[in-house]
Each structure stands twice: as structure tokens, then as C-alpha cells.
Amino acid sequence: MEIIQLARAIRARDPARPSWPEAILCYAGLHAVLWHRLSHALWRIGLRGLGRFSSHLARMLTGIEIHPGARIGRRLFIDHGMGVVIGETAEIGDDVLIYHGVTLGGLSGQPGKRHPTVEDHVTIGAGAQVLGPIRIGRGARIGANAVVVNAVAPGCTVVGIPARPPRGSPCDDAGIGYGLKDVTEDPVGEQIAALRGEIAALRGELERVKAGMREGV
């Protein structure tokens, strides 16, 4: 039974090591996945209004929003879960771990594939935003609060905004963040350096004004 598989995945992956009753009764992620099976079945047979209503009830009860059109594999573990949003054309493989606040969203209002495809054994950290019809390769890891708009190679880790591999990692040249031509570019660092320069200039000007005031006295 799927409920046993989901509970077993929770007990294996959650450091809290919940008991079987806890895993089945007290994990909103498990309830959301089971409820999605019903919503998705209604969606597939053409009862889309009922599917949407079913998913709406699930969102109210669990705090997890999964569109009934999304495709979800086996043993998905949504840990904590509050604020998770999974879009209509999202596809999730087997043994994926998703933390709270994650969005698998779209960047386009046009029909068709507009949400991510997440392959098996992927981990997505809390608050991460994975946007667009991109592919997250098998075994990839996405850091907390990362914003991912480009494909992530299998087995790679990406962090930051925009998400990219940590410098010096084996994936350093695969999956450079959106809008960056080179992993050595650091627009945030450049802005901070410019602000520091302006602050230093303002401090110097303030000292000159104070010195002038003292001479005037």
C-alpha cells in the first residue's frame, strides 16, 4: 500500500524518527500526497472541476498546494510542508525530498509545459523557488531559498540567487545562474563594493565639513 511506502520513507529520512502511528497520522506531507492521488485521478478522467475542488480541500487541511494535474512519483517526502506549491505541469520522480516553502512554479502564462521536471532522489531545501519548464537532474540538491531558473545537472548542488554551483565544486561549470555569463561574475558583490565606496566618500566629506565648522568656531 502506498501509505505504508510513504510512512516508511518518512521514518527513514526524518531525523526525528517518528513511530509508525506518528508517520501516518501526524505528517501533512503524507496526507497531501495521498489526497493528490484522488485529485489527480479525477483530473485524468475529465472531472477537472471536482479535481480542483478536491485539491482545494487538501490545501486547506494540509497547507500544501498541489495542482491536480501535477504528476508525482513514489515515496515523495514533503517535510513540514507548509507553503509548498506544485504547479499543474510539474513532474516529480521517485524518492524526492521537498522542504517547506518550496515552489515548483512557472514563468509563462502560455499553455503547455511551464513547470519543472524533478528527477529521482532530488532534495529541494526550504524556501527554494524552482521556476519554468526546466529539468532538475537525478540526485541534485537545491539549497534553501535558492531561485532556480536553469536546468541542474544530475548529482549537482546549486545555491543562491540566481542558483549556481558553489565555487570550486565539480559542477562549477554546469548550471551557471540565469543572466550570468561566467561563474566569476558576482553582481551582488559588485553592488556591495560600490556602496562601500560611496559610504567611504560620504564619511570623508562629513569629516571635511566638521573640520571646517571647527575652524569657523
Tab-separated table of C-alpha atoms in Angstrom:
chain	number	residue	atom	x	y	z
A	1	MET	CA	0.000	0.000	0.000
A	2	GLU	CA	1.192	3.488	-0.814
A	3	ILE	CA	0.501	4.790	2.674
A	4	ILE	CA	2.978	2.235	4.054
A	5	GLN	CA	5.613	3.255	1.484
A	6	LEU	CA	5.170	6.934	2.371
A	7	ALA	CA	5.334	6.258	6.097
A	8	ARG	CA	8.437	4.114	5.648
A	9	ALA	CA	10.114	6.926	3.674
A	10	ILE	CA	9.289	9.394	6.459
A	11	ARG	CA	10.687	7.113	9.157
A	12	ALA	CA	13.851	6.514	7.131
A	13	ARG	CA	14.558	10.155	6.228
A	14	ASP	CA	13.278	12.214	9.141
A	15	PRO	CA	15.922	12.572	11.913
A	16	ALA	CA	13.048	12.728	14.445
A	17	ARG	CA	12.477	9.009	13.738
A	18	PRO	CA	8.695	9.062	14.262
A	19	SER	CA	6.765	5.952	15.168
A	20	TRP	CA	4.504	4.327	12.583
A	21	PRO	CA	1.351	5.957	14.035
A	22	GLU	CA	3.076	9.362	14.058
A	23	ALA	CA	4.239	8.994	10.456
A	24	ILE	CA	0.761	8.059	9.262
A	25	LEU	CA	-1.320	10.425	11.396
A	26	CYS	CA	0.861	13.480	12.005
A	27	TYR	CA	2.654	14.294	8.717
A	28	ALA	CA	0.816	16.723	6.449
A	29	GLY	CA	3.081	15.797	3.527
A	30	LEU	CA	1.851	12.213	3.590
A	31	HIS	CA	-1.780	13.361	3.700
A	32	ALA	CA	-1.202	15.826	0.842
A	33	VAL	CA	0.315	13.159	-1.424
A	34	LEU	CA	-2.481	10.672	-0.743
A	35	TRP	CA	-5.121	13.320	-1.341
A	36	HIS	CA	-3.379	14.322	-4.551
A	37	ARG	CA	-3.817	10.773	-5.850
A	38	LEU	CA	-7.585	11.288	-5.652
A	39	SER	CA	-7.454	14.776	-7.171
A	40	HIS	CA	-5.176	13.607	-9.987
A	41	ALA	CA	-7.422	10.630	-10.774
A	42	LEU	CA	-10.433	12.935	-11.072
A	43	TRP	CA	-8.402	15.291	-13.279
A	44	ARG	CA	-7.312	12.497	-15.612
A	45	ILE	CA	-10.820	11.166	-16.222
A	46	GLY	CA	-12.027	14.621	-17.169
A	47	LEU	CA	-13.712	15.663	-13.900
A	48	ARG	CA	-11.456	18.685	-13.637
A	49	GLY	CA	-13.789	20.797	-11.540
A	50	LEU	CA	-14.026	18.046	-8.931
A	51	GLY	CA	-10.272	17.561	-9.106
A	52	ARG	CA	-9.678	21.244	-8.402
A	53	PHE	CA	-12.200	21.205	-5.560
A	54	SER	CA	-10.536	18.137	-4.050
A	55	SER	CA	-7.092	19.770	-4.229
A	56	HIS	CA	-8.557	22.932	-2.702
A	57	LEU	CA	-9.795	20.961	0.296
A	58	ALA	CA	-6.375	19.318	0.624
A	59	ARG	CA	-4.688	22.736	0.643
A	60	MET	CA	-6.979	23.959	3.433
A	61	LEU	CA	-6.276	20.877	5.538
A	62	THR	CA	-2.536	20.491	4.936
A	63	GLY	CA	-1.181	23.901	3.900
A	64	ILE	CA	0.272	22.231	0.796
A	65	GLU	CA	-0.998	23.204	-2.648
A	66	ILE	CA	-0.608	20.585	-5.367
A	67	HIS	CA	-2.394	21.158	-8.652
A	68	PRO	CA	-4.390	18.059	-9.616
A	69	GLY	CA	-2.645	17.992	-12.994
A	70	ALA	CA	0.825	17.569	-11.470
A	71	ARG	CA	2.471	14.150	-11.789
A	72	ILE	CA	4.077	12.761	-8.655
A	73	GLY	CA	6.167	9.616	-8.361
A	74	ARG	CA	6.539	7.210	-5.473
A	75	ARG	CA	7.621	7.943	-1.906
A	76	LEU	CA	7.617	11.747	-2.158
A	77	PHE	CA	8.504	13.118	1.294
A	78	ILE	CA	7.273	16.684	1.884
A	79	ASP	CA	8.820	17.556	5.252
A	80	HIS	CA	6.873	20.122	7.338
A	81	GLY	CA	5.223	21.151	4.079
A	82	MET	CA	3.525	24.441	4.922
A	83	GLY	CA	3.581	26.768	1.930
A	84	VAL	CA	4.657	24.201	-0.678
A	85	VAL	CA	3.186	24.953	-4.120
A	86	ILE	CA	3.411	22.487	-7.026
A	87	GLY	CA	2.120	23.670	-10.396
A	88	GLU	CA	-0.071	21.972	-12.982
A	89	THR	CA	2.597	20.682	-15.371
A	90	ALA	CA	5.198	19.839	-12.723
A	91	GLU	CA	6.575	16.294	-12.766
A	92	ILE	CA	8.262	14.724	-9.749
A	93	GLY	CA	10.144	11.438	-9.783
A	94	ASP	CA	10.633	8.828	-7.065
A	95	ASP	CA	12.171	9.339	-3.612
A	96	VAL	CA	12.221	13.139	-3.793
A	97	LEU	CA	12.533	15.229	-0.610
A	98	ILE	CA	10.905	18.685	-0.514
A	99	TYR	CA	11.000	21.030	2.480
A	100	HIS	CA	8.505	23.732	3.448
A	101	GLY	CA	8.017	26.908	1.421
A	102	VAL	CA	9.156	25.361	-1.874
A	103	THR	CA	7.547	26.441	-5.144
A	104	LEU	CA	7.649	24.420	-8.352
A	105	GLY	CA	6.228	27.235	-10.430
A	106	GLY	CA	6.005	28.686	-13.903
A	107	LEU	CA	7.390	31.755	-15.636
A	108	SER	CA	4.920	31.860	-18.523
A	109	GLY	CA	1.187	32.332	-18.757
A	110	GLN	CA	1.048	30.395	-22.022
A	111	PRO	CA	-0.496	26.900	-22.212
A	112	GLY	CA	1.745	23.855	-22.322
A	113	LYS	CA	4.665	22.690	-20.227
A	114	ARG	CA	5.610	25.555	-17.916
A	115	HIS	CA	6.658	23.919	-14.637
A	116	PRO	CA	9.781	21.966	-13.638
A	117	THR	CA	10.550	18.285	-14.072
A	118	VAL	CA	12.266	16.905	-10.969
A	119	GLU	CA	14.011	13.560	-11.414
A	120	ASP	CA	14.511	10.817	-8.815
A	121	HIS	CA	16.333	11.343	-5.490
A	122	VAL	CA	16.362	15.153	-5.666
A	123	THR	CA	16.408	17.256	-2.473
A	124	ILE	CA	14.928	20.777	-2.517
A	125	GLY	CA	15.694	22.969	0.504
A	126	ALA	CA	13.249	25.167	2.408
A	127	GLY	CA	12.020	28.253	0.577
A	128	ALA	CA	13.588	27.335	-2.762
A	129	GLN	CA	11.862	28.548	-5.925
A	130	VAL	CA	12.237	26.286	-8.963
A	131	LEU	CA	10.691	28.077	-11.907
A	132	GLY	CA	9.958	27.283	-15.534
A	133	PRO	CA	9.992	24.116	-17.689
A	134	ILE	CA	13.478	23.130	-16.553
A	135	ARG	CA	14.875	19.730	-15.580
A	136	ILE	CA	16.436	19.028	-12.199
A	137	GLY	CA	18.695	16.018	-12.727
A	138	ARG	CA	18.686	12.825	-10.707
A	139	GLY	CA	20.248	13.214	-7.256
A	140	ALA	CA	20.611	17.004	-7.499
A	141	ARG	CA	20.406	19.178	-4.375
A	142	ILE	CA	18.934	22.676	-4.254
A	143	GLY	CA	19.878	24.876	-1.315
A	144	ALA	CA	17.437	26.708	0.926
A	145	ASN	CA	15.973	29.909	-0.569
A	146	ALA	CA	17.684	29.327	-3.918
A	147	VAL	CA	15.985	30.623	-7.058
A	148	VAL	CA	16.487	28.122	-9.878
A	149	VAL	CA	15.589	29.088	-13.447
A	150	ASN	CA	18.123	26.945	-15.349
A	151	ALA	CA	18.473	23.180	-15.600
A	152	VAL	CA	20.538	21.460	-12.900
A	153	ALA	CA	22.797	18.579	-13.929
A	154	PRO	CA	22.417	15.186	-12.210
A	155	GLY	CA	24.174	14.988	-8.862
A	156	CYS	CA	24.925	18.703	-8.668
A	157	THR	CA	24.263	21.148	-5.840
A	158	VAL	CA	23.106	24.707	-6.533
A	159	VAL	CA	22.692	27.575	-4.085
A	160	GLY	CA	21.925	31.282	-4.078
A	161	ILE	CA	20.055	33.812	-6.190
A	162	PRO	CA	20.351	33.081	-9.024
A	163	ALA	CA	21.156	29.478	-8.182
A	164	ARG	CA	24.524	28.142	-9.289
A	165	PRO	CA	27.008	25.533	-8.063
A	166	PRO	CA	29.295	26.557	-5.177
A	167	ARG	CA	32.625	27.807	-6.475
A	168	GLY	CA	35.151	25.024	-6.814
A	169	SER	CA	32.549	22.248	-6.873
A	170	PRO	CA	32.686	19.588	-9.623
A	171	CYS	CA	29.596	21.219	-11.168
A	172	ASP	CA	31.111	24.706	-11.196
A	173	ASP	CA	30.836	24.959	-14.985
A	174	ALA	CA	27.434	23.262	-15.345
A	175	GLY	CA	24.396	25.298	-14.451
A	176	ILE	CA	25.603	28.887	-14.195
A	177	GLY	CA	22.869	31.073	-12.772
A	178	TYR	CA	20.411	32.887	-15.037
A	179	GLY	CA	21.870	36.015	-16.604
A	180	LEU	CA	25.475	35.214	-15.636
A	181	LYS	CA	27.961	34.595	-18.416
A	182	ASP	CA	30.707	33.443	-16.119
A	183	VAL	CA	30.733	31.936	-12.634
A	184	THR	CA	33.313	34.563	-11.629
A	185	GLU	CA	30.722	37.294	-12.064
A	186	ASP	CA	29.203	38.448	-8.788
A	187	PRO	CA	26.716	41.280	-9.290
A	188	VAL	CA	25.726	41.339	-5.615
A	189	GLY	CA	29.358	41.645	-4.537
A	190	GLU	CA	29.941	44.413	-7.052
A	191	GLN	CA	26.975	46.377	-5.720
A	192	ILE	CA	28.187	45.961	-2.129
A	193	ALA	CA	31.651	47.157	-3.108
A	194	ALA	CA	30.155	50.223	-4.829
A	195	LEU	CA	28.071	51.038	-1.754
A	196	ARG	CA	31.113	50.736	0.488
A	197	GLY	CA	32.971	53.162	-1.758
A	198	GLU	CA	30.119	55.674	-1.585
A	199	ILE	CA	29.942	55.365	2.208
A	200	ALA	CA	33.691	55.984	2.492
A	201	ALA	CA	33.401	59.090	0.268
A	202	LEU	CA	30.488	60.423	2.340
A	203	ARG	CA	32.404	59.866	5.569
A	204	GLY	CA	35.359	61.787	4.155
A	205	GLU	CA	33.088	64.664	3.113
A	206	LEU	CA	31.488	64.696	6.576
A	207	GLU	CA	34.890	64.917	8.249
A	208	ARG	CA	35.838	67.872	5.993
A	209	VAL	CA	32.599	69.669	6.920
A	210	LYS	CA	33.202	69.066	10.619
A	211	ALA	CA	36.782	70.324	10.310
A	212	GLY	CA	35.547	73.495	8.560
A	213	MET	CA	32.982	74.086	11.297
A	214	ARG	CA	35.632	73.734	13.978
A	215	GLU	CA	37.907	76.219	12.207
A	216	GLY	CA	34.990	78.651	11.905
A	217	VAL	CA	34.422	78.484	15.647
